[in-house]
Short mmCIF file of C-alpha atoms in Angstrom, two decimals:
data_model
loop_
_atom_site.label_atom_id
_atom_site.label_comp_id
_atom_site.label_asym_id
_atom_site.label_seq_id
_atom_site.Cartn_x
_atom_site.Cartn_y
_atom_site.Cartn_z
CA MET A 1 -6.89 17.42 -3.24
CA LYS A 2 -7.21 13.67 -3.65
CA ARG A 3 -5.24 11.33 -5.84
CA PRO A 4 -6.89 10.85 -9.23
CA LEU A 5 -7.37 7.31 -10.32
CA VAL A 6 -7.92 8.16 -13.94
CA ALA A 7 -5.22 9.01 -12.37
CA VAL A 8 22.02 -9.22 -6.56
CA VAL A 9 24.17 -13.53 -6.16
CA ALA A 10 27.45 -13.67 -8.03
CA LEU A 11 28.99 -10.64 -6.40
CA SER A 12 31.47 -9.68 -9.10
CA LEU A 13 28.83 -9.85 -11.84
CA THR A 14 26.31 -7.94 -9.79
CA ALA A 15 28.79 -5.21 -8.99
CA ALA A 16 29.32 -4.81 -12.71
CA GLY A 17 25.59 -4.25 -13.16
CA LEU A 18 25.00 -7.50 -15.04
CA ALA A 19 21.98 -9.69 -14.59
CA VAL A 20 22.71 -12.97 -12.82
CA PRO A 21 20.51 -15.96 -12.14
CA ALA A 22 18.64 -16.24 -8.88
CA ALA A 23 20.56 -17.89 -6.08
CA SER A 24 18.22 -20.84 -6.11
CA ALA A 25 15.69 -21.66 -8.76
CA ALA A 26 12.10 -21.25 -7.69
CA PRO A 27 9.98 -24.38 -7.92
CA SER A 28 8.18 -24.64 -11.23
CA THR A 29 5.13 -26.13 -9.59
CA CYS A 30 3.53 -25.85 -6.17
CA SER A 31 0.11 -26.61 -4.78
CA ALA A 32 -0.68 -22.88 -4.57
CA VAL A 33 -0.60 -22.84 -8.38
CA GLN A 34 -1.82 -26.35 -9.07
CA THR A 35 -4.99 -25.81 -7.04
CA ASN A 36 -8.08 -24.20 -8.52
CA TRP A 37 -9.17 -21.78 -5.80
CA THR A 38 -12.56 -20.33 -4.99
CA ALA A 39 -13.23 -17.41 -2.65
CA LYS A 40 -15.89 -16.90 -0.02
CA THR A 41 -15.88 -13.30 1.14
CA THR A 42 -17.68 -11.56 3.99
CA PRO A 43 -17.70 -7.73 4.09
CA HIS A 44 -17.42 -5.41 7.10
CA ALA A 45 -14.74 -7.44 8.84
CA ALA A 46 -12.95 -6.08 11.91
CA PRO A 47 -11.48 -3.52 12.37
CA GLU A 48 -13.91 -1.70 10.05
CA GLY A 49 -16.47 -1.06 12.78
CA LEU A 50 -13.83 0.12 15.25
CA LEU A 51 -12.38 2.62 12.78
CA ASN A 52 -15.83 3.83 11.78
CA ALA A 53 -16.84 4.45 15.38
CA TYR A 54 -13.59 6.32 16.02
CA SER A 55 -14.14 8.40 12.90
CA ASN A 56 -17.64 9.33 14.00
CA THR A 57 -16.35 10.83 17.25
CA GLY A 58 -14.47 13.47 15.26
CA LYS A 59 -11.66 13.43 17.83
CA GLY A 60 -8.84 12.69 15.39
CA TRP A 61 -8.66 10.70 12.16
CA THR A 62 -12.00 10.73 10.35
CA GLY A 63 -11.04 9.06 7.06
CA ALA A 64 -8.14 8.39 4.74
CA ASP A 65 -6.76 6.06 2.10
CA SER A 66 -3.74 3.71 1.68
CA THR A 67 -4.51 1.62 4.82
CA TYR A 68 -1.31 -0.35 5.37
CA SER A 69 -0.81 -2.04 8.76
CA VAL A 70 2.35 -2.93 10.69
CA PRO A 71 2.51 -4.91 13.96
CA LEU A 72 4.50 -3.13 16.67
CA ALA A 73 5.86 -4.17 20.06
CA GLY A 74 3.42 -4.31 22.94
CA GLY A 75 0.54 -5.68 20.91
CA ARG A 76 0.08 -2.46 18.97
CA THR A 77 -0.74 -2.02 15.29
CA ALA A 78 0.25 1.01 13.25
CA TRP A 79 -2.26 1.89 10.55
CA ILE A 80 -0.50 3.83 7.81
CA PHE A 81 -2.55 6.34 5.85
CA SER A 82 -2.02 8.84 3.05
CA ASP A 83 -4.46 11.72 2.42
CA THR A 84 -6.25 12.16 5.73
CA PHE A 85 -9.21 14.11 7.04
CA LEU A 86 -9.20 15.04 10.73
CA GLY A 87 -12.13 16.04 12.93
CA PRO A 88 -14.50 17.44 13.82
CA VAL A 89 -17.59 15.70 12.45
CA ASN A 90 -20.98 17.36 12.47
CA ALA A 91 -23.97 15.72 14.16
CA ASP A 92 -25.49 14.91 10.76
CA GLY A 93 -22.37 12.99 9.63
CA SER A 94 -20.95 15.77 7.49
CA ARG A 95 -17.58 17.52 7.72
CA PRO A 96 -17.07 21.26 8.10
CA LYS A 97 -15.33 22.68 5.05
CA THR A 98 -12.68 23.99 7.47
CA THR A 99 -11.72 20.50 8.71
CA PRO A 100 -7.95 19.85 8.59
CA PHE A 101 -6.71 17.81 5.65
CA ILE A 102 -3.14 16.41 5.60
CA ASN A 103 -1.25 14.12 3.21
CA ASN A 104 -0.15 11.37 5.65
CA SER A 105 -0.88 10.14 9.16
CA PHE A 106 -0.85 7.14 11.51
CA VAL A 107 -3.56 5.64 13.66
CA ILE A 108 -2.10 3.50 16.46
CA GLN A 109 -4.30 0.68 17.69
CA HIS A 110 -3.85 -1.06 21.04
CA GLY A 111 -6.73 -3.41 21.62
CA THR A 112 -9.79 -1.28 21.02
CA ASP A 113 -8.00 1.99 21.78
CA LEU A 114 -7.11 4.20 18.81
CA LYS A 115 -4.88 7.27 18.70
CA THR A 116 -4.20 9.59 15.77
CA VAL A 117 -0.59 10.60 15.16
CA THR A 118 0.26 13.61 13.01
CA GLY A 119 2.95 16.23 12.79
CA GLY A 120 2.55 19.76 14.06
CA THR A 121 0.45 20.46 17.13
CA ALA A 122 -3.07 19.63 18.24
CA ALA A 123 -4.13 23.14 17.29
CA ASP A 124 -2.29 23.06 13.97
CA PRO A 125 -1.80 19.45 12.78
CA THR A 126 0.46 18.77 9.83
CA ALA A 127 1.58 15.74 7.86
CA LEU A 128 4.04 13.39 9.57
CA VAL A 129 6.47 14.02 6.72
CA PRO A 130 6.31 17.77 6.14
CA PRO A 131 5.49 18.63 2.53
CA PRO A 132 8.10 20.38 0.40
CA SER A 133 7.11 23.79 -0.93
CA ASP A 134 6.35 22.34 -4.37
CA GLY A 135 4.45 19.17 -3.46
CA TRP A 136 3.73 16.52 -0.84
CA TYR A 137 4.43 12.93 0.27
CA TRP A 138 2.01 10.02 0.11
CA PHE A 139 2.70 6.94 2.21
CA GLY A 140 3.07 3.42 0.83
CA ALA A 141 4.04 0.05 2.24
CA ALA A 142 5.73 -0.09 5.64
CA GLN A 143 7.58 -2.42 7.99
CA THR A 144 9.71 -2.34 11.13
CA SER A 145 13.51 -2.53 11.08
CA HIS A 146 16.39 -2.73 13.57
CA ALA A 147 14.65 -5.28 15.83
CA GLY A 148 11.46 -3.27 15.83
CA GLN A 149 12.99 -0.01 17.00
CA ASP A 150 12.14 1.77 13.78
CA LEU A 151 8.99 2.03 11.71
CA ASP A 152 9.97 2.43 8.06
CA VAL A 153 7.46 3.79 5.55
CA VAL A 154 8.03 4.19 1.82
CA ALA A 155 7.04 7.76 0.99
CA LEU A 156 6.31 8.91 -2.55
CA ARG A 157 7.16 12.51 -3.30
CA PHE A 158 4.78 14.24 -5.66
CA GLN A 159 5.59 17.56 -7.30
CA LYS A 160 3.32 20.36 -8.49
CA THR A 161 3.77 21.29 -12.14
CA GLY A 162 1.31 24.18 -12.24
CA THR A 163 -1.65 25.74 -10.49
CA GLY A 164 -4.40 23.47 -11.80
CA GLN A 165 -6.04 20.61 -9.90
CA TRP A 166 -4.28 17.96 -11.99
CA ASP A 167 -0.97 19.80 -12.44
CA TRP A 168 1.29 17.44 -10.50
CA LYS A 169 3.43 14.35 -11.03
CA TRP A 170 5.29 11.63 -9.13
CA ALA A 171 8.89 12.72 -8.61
CA SER A 172 10.85 10.20 -6.49
CA ASN A 173 10.82 7.51 -3.80
CA TYR A 174 11.92 8.01 -0.19
CA LEU A 175 12.09 6.02 3.03
CA ALA A 176 10.64 7.81 6.03
CA ARG A 177 12.00 6.31 9.25
CA PHE A 178 10.12 6.86 12.50
CA ASP A 179 10.84 5.90 16.09
CA SER A 180 8.37 3.07 16.74
CA LYS A 181 7.60 4.33 20.26
CA THR A 182 7.40 8.09 19.84
CA PHE A 183 6.59 8.13 16.09
CA LYS A 184 8.94 11.05 15.62
CA LEU A 185 10.50 11.29 12.16
CA LYS A 186 14.16 10.24 12.41
CA SER A 187 15.26 10.45 8.78
CA LEU A 188 14.06 10.82 5.20
CA THR A 189 16.29 8.97 2.74
CA GLN A 190 15.94 8.87 -1.02
CA LEU A 191 15.39 5.43 -2.53
CA PRO A 192 16.02 4.24 -6.10
CA SER A 193 13.88 6.26 -8.49
CA ALA A 194 15.51 5.93 -11.93
CA ALA A 195 13.15 3.47 -13.62
CA ASN A 196 9.82 5.31 -13.42
CA VAL A 197 8.72 2.81 -10.78
CA GLN A 198 7.01 3.80 -7.56
CA TRP A 199 8.62 1.29 -5.16
CA SER A 200 5.84 1.56 -2.61
CA GLY A 201 3.28 -1.11 -3.47
CA TRP A 202 4.29 -3.76 -0.94
CA LEU A 203 7.15 -5.06 1.24
CA LEU A 204 7.59 -8.81 1.80
CA ARG A 205 10.18 -10.36 4.09
CA ASP A 206 11.14 -13.76 2.75
CA GLN A 207 14.22 -15.98 3.14
CA GLY A 208 16.58 -13.25 4.35
CA TYR A 209 15.42 -10.56 1.91
CA THR A 210 12.91 -7.79 1.83
CA TYR A 211 11.14 -7.92 -1.52
CA VAL A 212 10.00 -4.52 -2.71
CA TYR A 213 7.05 -4.37 -5.08
CA GLY A 214 6.67 -1.32 -7.25
CA VAL A 215 4.34 -0.07 -9.92
CA GLU A 216 5.22 1.52 -13.25
CA ASP A 217 2.20 3.77 -13.54
CA LEU A 218 1.47 4.84 -17.12
CA GLY A 219 -2.06 5.97 -16.36
CA ALA A 220 -4.18 3.56 -18.35
CA SER A 221 -1.66 0.76 -17.79
CA LYS A 222 0.04 -0.20 -14.54
CA TYR A 223 2.83 -2.81 -14.35
CA GLN A 224 4.25 -4.59 -11.32
CA HIS A 225 8.05 -4.60 -10.84
CA VAL A 226 10.07 -6.44 -8.17
CA ALA A 227 13.27 -5.52 -6.33
CA ARG A 228 14.92 -6.92 -3.22
CA VAL A 229 17.46 -6.02 -0.56
CA ARG A 230 19.19 -8.20 2.03
CA GLY A 231 17.87 -7.82 5.55
CA ASP A 232 15.16 -5.48 6.77
CA ASP A 233 16.74 -2.05 6.15
CA LEU A 234 15.98 -0.71 2.67
CA THR A 235 18.78 1.85 2.99
CA ALA A 236 21.61 -0.40 4.25
CA LYS A 237 22.37 -2.70 1.29
CA PRO A 238 22.36 -2.39 -2.51
CA TRP A 239 19.09 -3.13 -4.23
CA GLU A 240 18.69 -5.87 -6.84
CA TYR A 241 16.06 -5.81 -9.57
CA TRP A 242 14.21 -8.72 -11.14
CA THR A 243 14.86 -8.85 -14.88
CA GLY A 244 12.52 -11.70 -15.68
CA SER A 245 15.30 -14.30 -15.52
CA GLY A 246 17.64 -13.12 -12.76
CA TRP A 247 18.72 -10.22 -10.59
CA SER A 248 20.57 -7.09 -11.68
CA ALA A 249 22.13 -4.12 -9.90
CA ASP A 250 20.77 -1.90 -12.69
CA GLU A 251 17.40 -0.45 -11.76
CA THR A 252 16.54 0.26 -15.38
CA ALA A 253 16.85 -3.48 -16.10
CA SER A 254 13.80 -4.11 -13.96
CA ALA A 255 11.19 -6.11 -15.88
CA ARG A 256 7.45 -5.76 -16.06
CA VAL A 257 6.00 -8.73 -14.17
CA LEU A 258 2.23 -8.25 -14.40
CA GLU A 259 -0.06 -5.69 -15.99
CA GLY A 260 -3.23 -4.59 -14.24
CA VAL A 261 -2.05 -4.19 -10.65
CA ALA A 262 -3.01 -1.28 -8.45
CA ASN A 263 -0.48 1.19 -7.09
CA GLU A 264 -1.05 -0.44 -3.72
CA HIS A 265 -1.33 -4.24 -3.68
CA SER A 266 0.06 -7.12 -1.62
CA VAL A 267 2.22 -10.21 -2.06
CA THR A 268 2.00 -12.65 0.83
CA ARG A 269 2.87 -16.27 1.54
CA TRP A 270 0.08 -18.69 0.73
CA GLY A 271 0.80 -22.31 1.60
CA ASP A 272 3.84 -23.38 -0.41
CA GLY A 273 3.50 -20.39 -2.73
CA TYR A 274 2.49 -16.74 -2.87
CA LEU A 275 -0.71 -14.75 -3.22
CA LEU A 276 -0.99 -11.39 -4.95
CA THR A 277 -4.05 -9.36 -3.99
CA THR A 278 -4.96 -6.31 -6.07
CA HIS A 279 -7.71 -4.20 -7.50
CA ASN A 280 -8.10 -4.93 -11.20
CA THR A 281 -6.70 -1.90 -13.01
CA ASN A 282 -7.18 -3.48 -16.43
CA GLU A 283 -10.66 -1.96 -16.09
CA LEU A 284 -11.33 1.74 -15.49
CA PHE A 285 -12.89 2.32 -12.08
CA SER A 286 -13.16 -1.41 -11.55
CA LYS A 287 -15.09 -2.95 -8.69
CA SER A 288 -13.16 -6.23 -8.99
CA VAL A 289 -10.68 -7.42 -6.35
CA LEU A 290 -8.46 -10.21 -7.68
CA GLY A 291 -6.10 -12.81 -6.28
CA TYR A 292 -3.23 -14.29 -8.32
CA PHE A 293 -0.95 -17.19 -7.42
CA SER A 294 2.72 -18.05 -7.96
CA CYS A 295 5.41 -20.41 -6.71
CA SER A 296 7.89 -17.52 -6.51
CA PRO A 297 7.79 -14.00 -5.05
CA THR A 298 8.72 -12.76 -8.54
CA GLY A 299 5.86 -14.48 -10.34
CA PRO A 300 4.70 -15.36 -12.89
CA TRP A 301 1.24 -14.66 -11.49
CA VAL A 302 -1.42 -17.05 -12.74
CA LYS A 303 -4.96 -18.31 -12.16
CA PRO A 304 -6.65 -15.03 -11.19
CA VAL A 305 -9.63 -15.51 -8.89
CA GLU A 306 -12.16 -12.79 -8.17
CA LEU A 307 -12.22 -12.26 -4.41
CA TYR A 308 -14.94 -9.61 -4.32
CA GLN A 309 -16.88 -6.96 -6.19
CA THR A 310 -17.06 -3.69 -4.29
CA PRO A 311 -20.71 -2.60 -3.99
CA GLU A 312 -19.87 1.07 -3.43
CA THR A 313 -18.50 1.53 -6.97
CA GLY A 314 -20.73 3.60 -9.25
CA GLY A 315 -21.68 7.17 -10.05
CA ASN A 316 -19.04 9.40 -8.51
CA ILE A 317 -17.87 6.72 -6.06
CA ILE A 318 -14.71 4.77 -6.83
CA THR A 319 -12.91 1.93 -5.06
CA TYR A 320 -9.21 1.13 -5.32
CA ASN A 321 -5.95 -0.15 -3.80
CA SER A 322 -7.12 -3.43 -2.25
CA HIS A 323 -4.48 -5.50 -0.43
CA GLU A 324 -4.10 -8.02 2.36
CA HIS A 325 -3.02 -7.65 6.00
CA PRO A 326 -1.18 -10.96 6.59
CA ASP A 327 -0.33 -10.26 10.22
CA LEU A 328 -4.05 -9.91 10.94
CA ARG A 329 -5.22 -13.16 9.38
CA GLN A 330 -7.75 -15.08 11.44
CA GLY A 331 -6.69 -18.69 10.94
CA ALA A 332 -7.08 -19.42 7.24
CA SER A 333 -9.16 -16.28 6.61
CA LEU A 334 -7.45 -13.38 4.87
CA LEU A 335 -8.08 -9.79 5.93
CA VAL A 336 -8.27 -7.56 2.85
CA SER A 337 -8.89 -3.81 2.79
CA TYR A 338 -9.80 -1.43 0.01
CA ASN A 339 -10.33 2.31 -0.23
CA VAL A 340 -13.43 4.27 -1.19
CA ASN A 341 -13.46 7.80 -2.58
CA SER A 342 -15.53 10.20 -4.61
CA LEU A 343 -14.59 12.02 -7.79
CA VAL A 344 -16.56 14.99 -6.38
CA SER A 345 -14.80 16.32 -3.29
CA ASP A 346 -17.95 18.00 -1.94
CA GLU A 347 -19.40 14.53 -1.36
CA LEU A 348 -16.54 13.76 1.04
CA TYR A 349 -17.56 16.77 3.11
CA GLY A 350 -21.25 15.92 2.92
CA ASP A 351 -20.85 12.32 4.13
CA VAL A 352 -17.96 11.33 6.41
CA SER A 353 -18.68 7.62 5.88
CA ILE A 354 -17.58 7.58 2.23
CA TYR A 355 -13.85 8.13 2.62
CA ARG A 356 -13.04 5.30 5.01
CA PRO A 357 -11.41 1.89 4.38
CA ARG A 358 -13.54 -1.21 4.03
CA PHE A 359 -12.39 -4.63 5.26
CA LEU A 360 -13.14 -8.11 3.95
CA SER A 361 -12.74 -11.56 5.44
CA VAL A 362 -11.74 -13.85 2.57
CA THR A 363 -11.56 -17.63 2.75
CA LEU A 364 -9.88 -19.45 -0.15
CA ALA A 365 -10.78 -23.07 -0.70
CA ALA A 366 -9.98 -25.65 -3.36
CA ALA A 367 -12.72 -25.90 -5.94
CA GLN A 368 -14.76 -29.09 -5.70
#
């Protein structure tokens, strides 16, 4: 049911599929890298309490993972979720075994008002992107496009390979485009999928490009990869892939940038550089949330700093997929979320509070 956690510049050269240098060399040094950072982190940051209270009502979304956020027109925020439980919730904080469970959903926030958006009908809710007969779609990073008219979500298609609980595999990457007012699905377009990279980890708009961060997931090892496309529409222009020294039109030339990232992580501007926030997947079932720094959106990522240790981790409970919400920063404080789950699905029915995102307020300061 749930995801297992064990489980281009010179145009002519690019068109030929050859790697070319970056248009402008990234600075070799910046204060983001030169500084030795320390983190002060406070748990239970907003909107954790708001989401928890909404979940407890049992009137819609009652828990999920992924937890990406996108600012929308009119002061709204779209919360993007993958595997999702819907209501009701019992008086004792448990879920009925008959509660609906779908593979993707939105929660739209306007001030303190929250609304669950799914496919189907109120009586028979379904995923926003209907599952194919042999699998399902999980949502990844998202952004708006076309002057905010569209909400674009990277959707990973997973395929069943048998009848067992673990008989499934990642198959391909798609872009699910929704109307940002009605949230109706407008199109589902296949994205590059030839390099065994799930291009869904993060989307960063920077200097006229959208940088697309993907993960080569080999189970025990997970590697970050970087692509980019001009503008804000991932389907409108050719993609370019970071080779370690330049950009190539060949997806299979994409280089491993960093080992130990989570399938969902973030890359955001930090001063004159960039901050990568991720769960540490160099450790099995890690409780460690890390920050890395670079002078370039393509790395190298250096000077890891532990931002937090998740207290929920232990026994059957696992934590994963931490990342930042840059549009929701409070001054210099970062807003970081992570997901909580159980390896025993019955526990998710017994206690609705387990399978809900946690939020952290993180302040980075120069070490004294």
